[in-house]
């Protein structure tokens, strides 16, 4: 859901000049950073949870990583990105950020990179990468989440495609949407997690590890 009116917009918190520049850059360069109403909710949930260690899968230009680091100055954030162009852009923005010391950018495919040797556990994991791979990301990284820790998963609507009848989904996207449906069914029935769906932004799923 886009910000549709001045009233809704009035709840969006002011951001630093750097963050506003990143939002403009993302818009002009088609970088899919998290939508403002959804990131407001994510950040508020993180304030409540107060994690000390966060893993993010899908950094893009490090917009959400910088926002999380600014919101939780005590937290260490490890973020993974595989796209070389975005990694370079992320490094540029990070170098100008006041919270760069709290963010570690790991380069490579999140399904291949070795995170656990250096970072064996996390209080929170934020999954915001290739949508057809969500179950694989979950399987790889949920063991690193501490008991009582939380996985935050964005884009569960997949830009409005996942709540369509599958016949209405463009053919080339059907496998990805089927994978997302299977993941949604699997996680909601998974007794090891208390999961709850927030229909905000592009759909945010919150899974608390029991
Ligand atoms: C939606 S964007 C991330 C936006 C960012 N979290 C934000 O809100 O500022 C998704 C990013 O995930 C990256 N990505 C997709 N699959 C990945 C994978 N398997 N490993 C690492 N990065 C991946 C893409 O290159 C893309 O930059």
mmCIF file of C-alpha atoms and ligand atoms in Angstrom:
data_model
loop_
_atom_site.group_PDB
_atom_site.id
_atom_site.type_symbol
_atom_site.label_atom_id
_atom_site.label_comp_id
_atom_site.label_asym_id
_atom_site.label_seq_id
_atom_site.Cartn_x
_atom_site.Cartn_y
_atom_site.Cartn_z
ATOM 1 C CA UNK A 1 0.000 0.000 0.000
ATOM 2 C CA UNK A 2 1.452 3.367 -1.005
ATOM 3 C CA UNK A 3 1.150 6.396 1.249
ATOM 4 C CA UNK A 4 -2.177 7.589 -0.052
ATOM 5 C CA UNK A 5 -3.018 10.734 1.887
ATOM 6 C CA UNK A 6 -1.614 13.551 4.026
ATOM 7 C CA UNK A 7 -3.120 12.067 7.199
ATOM 8 C CA UNK A 8 -1.314 8.730 6.751
ATOM 9 C CA UNK A 9 1.841 10.582 5.776
ATOM 10 C CA UNK A 10 1.671 12.680 8.945
ATOM 11 C CA UNK A 11 2.584 9.554 10.969
ATOM 12 C CA UNK A 12 5.832 9.004 9.097
ATOM 13 C CA UNK A 13 8.799 10.052 11.240
ATOM 14 C CA UNK A 14 11.233 12.675 9.881
ATOM 15 C CA UNK A 15 14.478 11.258 8.455
ATOM 16 C CA UNK A 16 18.033 12.567 8.151
ATOM 17 C CA UNK A 17 19.245 14.247 4.953
ATOM 18 C CA UNK A 18 21.224 11.098 4.068
ATOM 19 C CA UNK A 19 18.161 8.852 4.399
ATOM 20 C CA UNK A 20 16.046 11.242 2.302
ATOM 21 C CA UNK A 21 18.784 11.226 -0.339
ATOM 22 C CA UNK A 22 18.769 7.400 -0.288
ATOM 23 C CA UNK A 23 14.983 7.334 -0.705
ATOM 24 C CA UNK A 24 15.283 9.652 -3.713
ATOM 25 C CA UNK A 25 18.148 7.564 -5.133
ATOM 26 C CA UNK A 26 16.082 4.384 -4.690
ATOM 27 C CA UNK A 27 13.122 5.976 -6.488
ATOM 28 C CA UNK A 28 15.203 7.225 -9.409
ATOM 29 C CA UNK A 29 17.162 3.973 -9.766
ATOM 30 C CA UNK A 30 14.347 1.503 -9.129
ATOM 31 C CA UNK A 31 15.937 0.085 -5.973
ATOM 32 C CA UNK A 32 13.148 -1.665 -4.038
ATOM 33 C CA UNK A 33 13.741 -0.384 -0.496
ATOM 34 C CA UNK A 34 11.133 -1.091 2.154
ATOM 35 C CA UNK A 35 8.026 1.103 1.996
ATOM 36 C CA UNK A 36 7.817 3.845 4.627
ATOM 37 C CA UNK A 37 4.660 2.704 6.517
ATOM 38 C CA UNK A 38 6.066 -0.838 6.728
ATOM 39 C CA UNK A 39 9.511 0.236 7.886
ATOM 40 C CA UNK A 40 7.882 2.397 10.570
ATOM 41 C CA UNK A 41 6.187 -0.733 11.909
ATOM 42 C CA UNK A 42 9.331 -2.841 11.613
ATOM 43 C CA UNK A 43 11.344 -0.211 13.526
ATOM 44 C CA UNK A 44 8.665 0.107 16.221
ATOM 45 C CA UNK A 45 8.602 -3.682 16.692
ATOM 46 C CA UNK A 46 12.390 -3.671 16.908
ATOM 47 C CA UNK A 47 12.243 -0.935 19.583
ATOM 48 C CA UNK A 48 9.912 -3.195 21.568
ATOM 49 C CA UNK A 49 12.042 -6.289 21.022
ATOM 50 C CA UNK A 50 15.335 -4.407 21.520
ATOM 51 C CA UNK A 51 17.598 -6.978 19.789
ATOM 52 C CA UNK A 52 21.355 -6.660 20.265
ATOM 53 C CA UNK A 53 22.178 -8.627 17.107
ATOM 54 C CA UNK A 54 20.288 -8.433 13.803
ATOM 55 C CA UNK A 55 20.875 -10.309 10.554
ATOM 56 C CA UNK A 56 19.401 -8.803 7.382
ATOM 57 C CA UNK A 57 19.140 -10.808 4.163
ATOM 58 C CA UNK A 58 18.937 -8.382 1.233
ATOM 59 C CA UNK A 59 20.740 -5.101 1.961
ATOM 60 C CA UNK A 60 20.213 -3.375 -1.415
ATOM 61 C CA UNK A 61 21.785 0.070 -0.744
ATOM 62 C CA UNK A 62 21.713 -0.445 3.071
ATOM 63 C CA UNK A 63 18.734 1.870 3.595
ATOM 64 C CA UNK A 64 16.927 -0.439 6.035
ATOM 65 C CA UNK A 65 20.235 -1.429 7.683
ATOM 66 C CA UNK A 66 21.029 2.235 8.385
ATOM 67 C CA UNK A 67 17.502 2.840 9.663
ATOM 68 C CA UNK A 68 17.718 -0.159 12.010
ATOM 69 C CA UNK A 69 21.163 0.924 13.240
ATOM 70 C CA UNK A 70 19.949 4.491 13.891
ATOM 71 C CA UNK A 71 16.896 3.151 15.741
ATOM 72 C CA UNK A 72 18.893 0.703 17.885
ATOM 73 C CA UNK A 73 22.314 2.271 18.574
ATOM 74 C CA UNK A 74 23.312 -0.681 20.800
ATOM 75 C CA UNK A 75 22.662 -3.275 18.092
ATOM 76 C CA UNK A 76 25.145 -4.904 15.749
ATOM 77 C CA UNK A 77 23.707 -5.434 12.257
ATOM 78 C CA UNK A 78 25.036 -7.973 9.777
ATOM 79 C CA UNK A 79 23.535 -7.545 6.310
ATOM 80 C CA UNK A 80 24.016 -9.673 3.168
ATOM 81 C CA UNK A 81 23.823 -8.532 -0.473
ATOM 82 C CA UNK A 82 24.781 -10.369 -3.664
ATOM 83 C CA UNK A 83 24.401 -7.689 -6.333
ATOM 84 C CA UNK A 84 27.765 -6.006 -7.093
ATOM 85 C CA UNK A 85 26.289 -2.684 -8.191
ATOM 86 C CA UNK A 86 24.151 -2.410 -5.075
ATOM 87 C CA UNK A 87 27.087 -3.431 -2.875
ATOM 88 C CA UNK A 88 29.121 -0.527 -4.275
ATOM 89 C CA UNK A 89 26.224 1.895 -3.812
ATOM 90 C CA UNK A 90 25.680 0.564 -0.269
ATOM 91 C CA UNK A 91 29.352 1.112 0.571
ATOM 92 C CA UNK A 92 29.152 4.718 -0.643
ATOM 93 C CA UNK A 93 26.106 5.458 1.489
ATOM 94 C CA UNK A 94 27.489 3.564 4.493
ATOM 95 C CA UNK A 95 30.729 5.562 4.384
ATOM 96 C CA UNK A 96 28.652 8.729 4.896
ATOM 97 C CA UNK A 97 26.524 7.287 7.679
ATOM 98 C CA UNK A 98 27.037 8.005 11.384
ATOM 99 C CA UNK A 99 26.175 4.376 12.244
ATOM 100 C CA UNK A 100 28.598 2.618 9.863
ATOM 101 C CA UNK A 101 30.561 1.085 12.780
ATOM 102 C CA UNK A 102 27.481 -0.930 13.750
ATOM 103 C CA UNK A 103 26.859 -2.428 10.308
ATOM 104 C CA UNK A 104 28.776 -5.288 8.674
ATOM 105 C CA UNK A 105 28.026 -5.746 4.970
ATOM 106 C CA UNK A 106 28.665 -9.325 3.812
ATOM 107 C CA UNK A 107 29.038 -9.739 0.059
ATOM 108 C CA UNK A 108 27.623 -12.813 -1.657
ATOM 109 C CA UNK A 109 24.604 -15.039 -1.998
ATOM 110 C CA UNK A 110 22.884 -15.453 1.364
ATOM 111 C CA UNK A 111 22.319 -19.130 0.575
ATOM 112 C CA UNK A 112 26.072 -19.683 0.168
ATOM 113 C CA UNK A 113 27.824 -17.190 2.415
ATOM 114 C CA UNK A 114 29.240 -18.504 5.707
ATOM 115 C CA UNK A 115 27.681 -16.350 8.400
ATOM 116 C CA UNK A 116 27.649 -18.731 11.351
ATOM 117 C CA UNK A 117 31.453 -19.094 11.728
ATOM 118 C CA UNK A 118 31.768 -15.442 12.702
ATOM 119 C CA UNK A 119 28.232 -14.733 13.906
ATOM 120 C CA UNK A 120 26.765 -17.842 15.545
ATOM 121 C CA UNK A 121 23.480 -16.370 16.801
ATOM 122 C CA UNK A 122 21.066 -13.474 16.366
ATOM 123 C CA UNK A 123 18.167 -11.971 18.302
ATOM 124 C CA UNK A 124 16.434 -10.920 15.078
ATOM 125 C CA UNK A 125 16.566 -11.843 11.408
ATOM 126 C CA UNK A 126 15.027 -9.636 8.708
ATOM 127 C CA UNK A 127 14.407 -11.429 5.413
ATOM 128 C CA UNK A 128 13.985 -9.053 2.459
ATOM 129 C CA UNK A 129 15.583 -10.789 -0.557
ATOM 130 C CA UNK A 130 14.597 -13.124 -3.455
ATOM 131 C CA UNK A 131 10.955 -13.960 -2.805
ATOM 132 C CA UNK A 132 10.944 -17.482 -4.248
ATOM 133 C CA UNK A 133 13.716 -18.463 -1.797
ATOM 134 C CA UNK A 134 12.044 -17.537 1.487
ATOM 135 C CA UNK A 135 11.754 -21.106 2.764
ATOM 136 C CA UNK A 136 15.431 -21.733 1.981
ATOM 137 C CA UNK A 137 16.489 -18.529 3.763
ATOM 138 C CA UNK A 138 14.309 -19.508 6.690
ATOM 139 C CA UNK A 139 15.763 -23.022 6.855
ATOM 140 C CA UNK A 140 19.330 -21.738 6.683
ATOM 141 C CA UNK A 141 19.027 -18.879 9.159
ATOM 142 C CA UNK A 142 16.267 -19.752 11.650
ATOM 143 C CA UNK A 143 18.633 -22.133 13.546
ATOM 144 C CA UNK A 144 20.806 -19.069 14.294
ATOM 145 C CA UNK A 145 17.885 -17.257 15.941
ATOM 146 C CA UNK A 146 17.837 -17.512 19.724
ATOM 147 C CA UNK A 147 14.793 -18.908 21.504
ATOM 148 C CA UNK A 148 12.370 -15.992 21.909
ATOM 149 C CA UNK A 149 14.054 -14.259 18.961
ATOM 150 C CA UNK A 150 12.079 -12.935 16.001
ATOM 151 C CA UNK A 151 12.168 -13.341 12.217
ATOM 152 C CA UNK A 152 10.678 -10.405 10.281
ATOM 153 C CA UNK A 153 9.785 -11.247 6.685
ATOM 154 C CA UNK A 154 8.842 -8.544 4.154
ATOM 155 C CA UNK A 155 7.098 -8.678 0.745
ATOM 156 C CA UNK A 156 4.634 -11.432 1.609
ATOM 157 C CA UNK A 157 2.165 -9.748 -0.808
ATOM 158 C CA UNK A 158 4.839 -9.762 -3.516
ATOM 159 C CA UNK A 159 3.540 -6.470 -4.898
ATOM 160 C CA UNK A 160 -0.059 -7.678 -4.900
ATOM 161 C CA UNK A 161 0.635 -10.949 -6.746
ATOM 162 C CA UNK A 162 0.427 -13.407 -3.854
ATOM 163 C CA UNK A 163 -3.184 -12.618 -2.974
ATOM 164 C CA UNK A 164 -4.379 -13.130 -6.569
ATOM 165 C CA UNK A 165 -5.799 -16.396 -7.889
ATOM 166 C CA UNK A 166 -2.731 -18.203 -9.307
ATOM 167 C CA UNK A 167 -4.311 -18.164 -12.820
ATOM 168 C CA UNK A 168 -4.221 -14.360 -12.743
ATOM 169 C CA UNK A 169 -0.500 -14.297 -11.901
ATOM 170 C CA UNK A 170 1.779 -13.822 -14.966
ATOM 171 C CA UNK A 171 3.085 -17.268 -15.979
ATOM 172 C CA UNK A 172 6.770 -16.414 -15.414
ATOM 173 C CA UNK A 173 6.021 -15.463 -11.801
ATOM 174 C CA UNK A 174 3.848 -18.459 -10.879
ATOM 175 C CA UNK A 175 6.635 -20.655 -9.487
ATOM 176 C CA UNK A 176 7.805 -17.842 -7.244
ATOM 177 C CA UNK A 177 4.249 -17.192 -6.006
ATOM 178 C CA UNK A 178 3.605 -20.924 -5.460
ATOM 179 C CA UNK A 179 6.828 -21.085 -3.416
ATOM 180 C CA UNK A 180 5.686 -18.096 -1.368
ATOM 181 C CA UNK A 181 2.255 -19.700 -0.771
ATOM 182 C CA UNK A 182 3.907 -22.948 0.327
ATOM 183 C CA UNK A 183 6.202 -21.052 2.653
ATOM 184 C CA UNK A 184 3.243 -19.099 4.144
ATOM 185 C CA UNK A 185 1.275 -22.309 4.803
ATOM 186 C CA UNK A 186 4.299 -24.053 6.242
ATOM 187 C CA UNK A 187 5.272 -21.290 8.648
ATOM 188 C CA UNK A 188 1.768 -20.544 9.909
ATOM 189 C CA UNK A 189 1.327 -24.228 10.827
ATOM 190 C CA UNK A 190 4.847 -24.588 12.229
ATOM 191 C CA UNK A 191 4.532 -25.231 15.994
ATOM 192 C CA UNK A 192 8.070 -23.967 16.633
ATOM 193 C CA UNK A 193 7.048 -20.409 15.706
ATOM 194 C CA UNK A 194 4.248 -18.070 16.729
ATOM 195 C CA UNK A 195 3.589 -16.282 13.443
ATOM 196 C CA UNK A 196 1.455 -13.244 12.726
ATOM 197 C CA UNK A 197 0.852 -11.389 9.450
ATOM 198 C CA UNK A 198 0.726 -7.572 9.258
ATOM 199 C CA UNK A 199 -1.045 -6.431 6.054
ATOM 200 C CA UNK A 200 1.065 -3.280 5.838
ATOM 201 C CA UNK A 201 3.340 -2.099 3.026
ATOM 202 C CA UNK A 202 4.061 -5.160 0.911
ATOM 203 C CA UNK A 203 2.988 -7.560 3.709
ATOM 204 C CA UNK A 204 5.110 -8.158 6.807
ATOM 205 C CA UNK A 205 5.221 -11.557 8.525
ATOM 206 C CA UNK A 206 6.493 -11.771 12.107
ATOM 207 C CA UNK A 207 7.608 -15.165 13.474
ATOM 208 C CA UNK A 208 8.577 -15.524 17.138
ATOM 209 C CA UNK A 209 10.736 -18.584 17.871
ATOM 210 C CA UNK A 210 9.219 -20.584 20.726
HETATM 211 C C1 LIG B 1 14.000 -5.598 -1.529
HETATM 212 S S1 LIG B 1 15.710 -5.378 -1.727
HETATM 213 C C2 LIG B 1 16.279 -5.066 -0.098
HETATM 214 C C3 LIG B 1 15.845 -3.733 0.430
HETATM 215 C C4 LIG B 1 16.459 -3.333 1.752
HETATM 216 N N1 LIG B 1 16.255 -4.352 2.762
HETATM 217 C C5 LIG B 1 15.824 -2.040 2.217
HETATM 218 O O1 LIG B 1 14.629 -2.041 2.594
HETATM 219 O O2 LIG B 1 16.528 -1.022 2.198
HETATM 220 C C6 LIG B 1 16.243 -7.030 -1.965
HETATM 221 C C7 LIG B 1 17.744 -7.194 -2.165
HETATM 222 O O3 LIG B 1 18.044 -8.568 -1.926
HETATM 223 C C8 LIG B 1 19.104 -8.934 -2.781
HETATM 224 N N2 LIG B 1 19.088 -10.387 -2.860
HETATM 225 C C9 LIG B 1 18.166 -11.181 -3.476
HETATM 226 N N3 LIG B 1 18.452 -12.472 -3.289
HETATM 227 C C10 LIG B 1 19.604 -12.514 -2.565
HETATM 228 C C11 LIG B 1 20.434 -13.564 -2.077
HETATM 229 N N4 LIG B 1 20.125 -14.861 -2.311
HETATM 230 N N5 LIG B 1 21.523 -13.247 -1.358
HETATM 231 C C12 LIG B 1 21.848 -11.956 -1.128
HETATM 232 N N6 LIG B 1 21.110 -10.909 -1.574
HETATM 233 C C13 LIG B 1 20.005 -11.194 -2.272
HETATM 234 C C14 LIG B 1 18.795 -8.207 -4.082
HETATM 235 O O4 LIG B 1 19.955 -8.052 -4.868
HETATM 236 C C15 LIG B 1 18.211 -6.889 -3.568
HETATM 237 O O5 LIG B 1 19.190 -5.881 -3.537
#
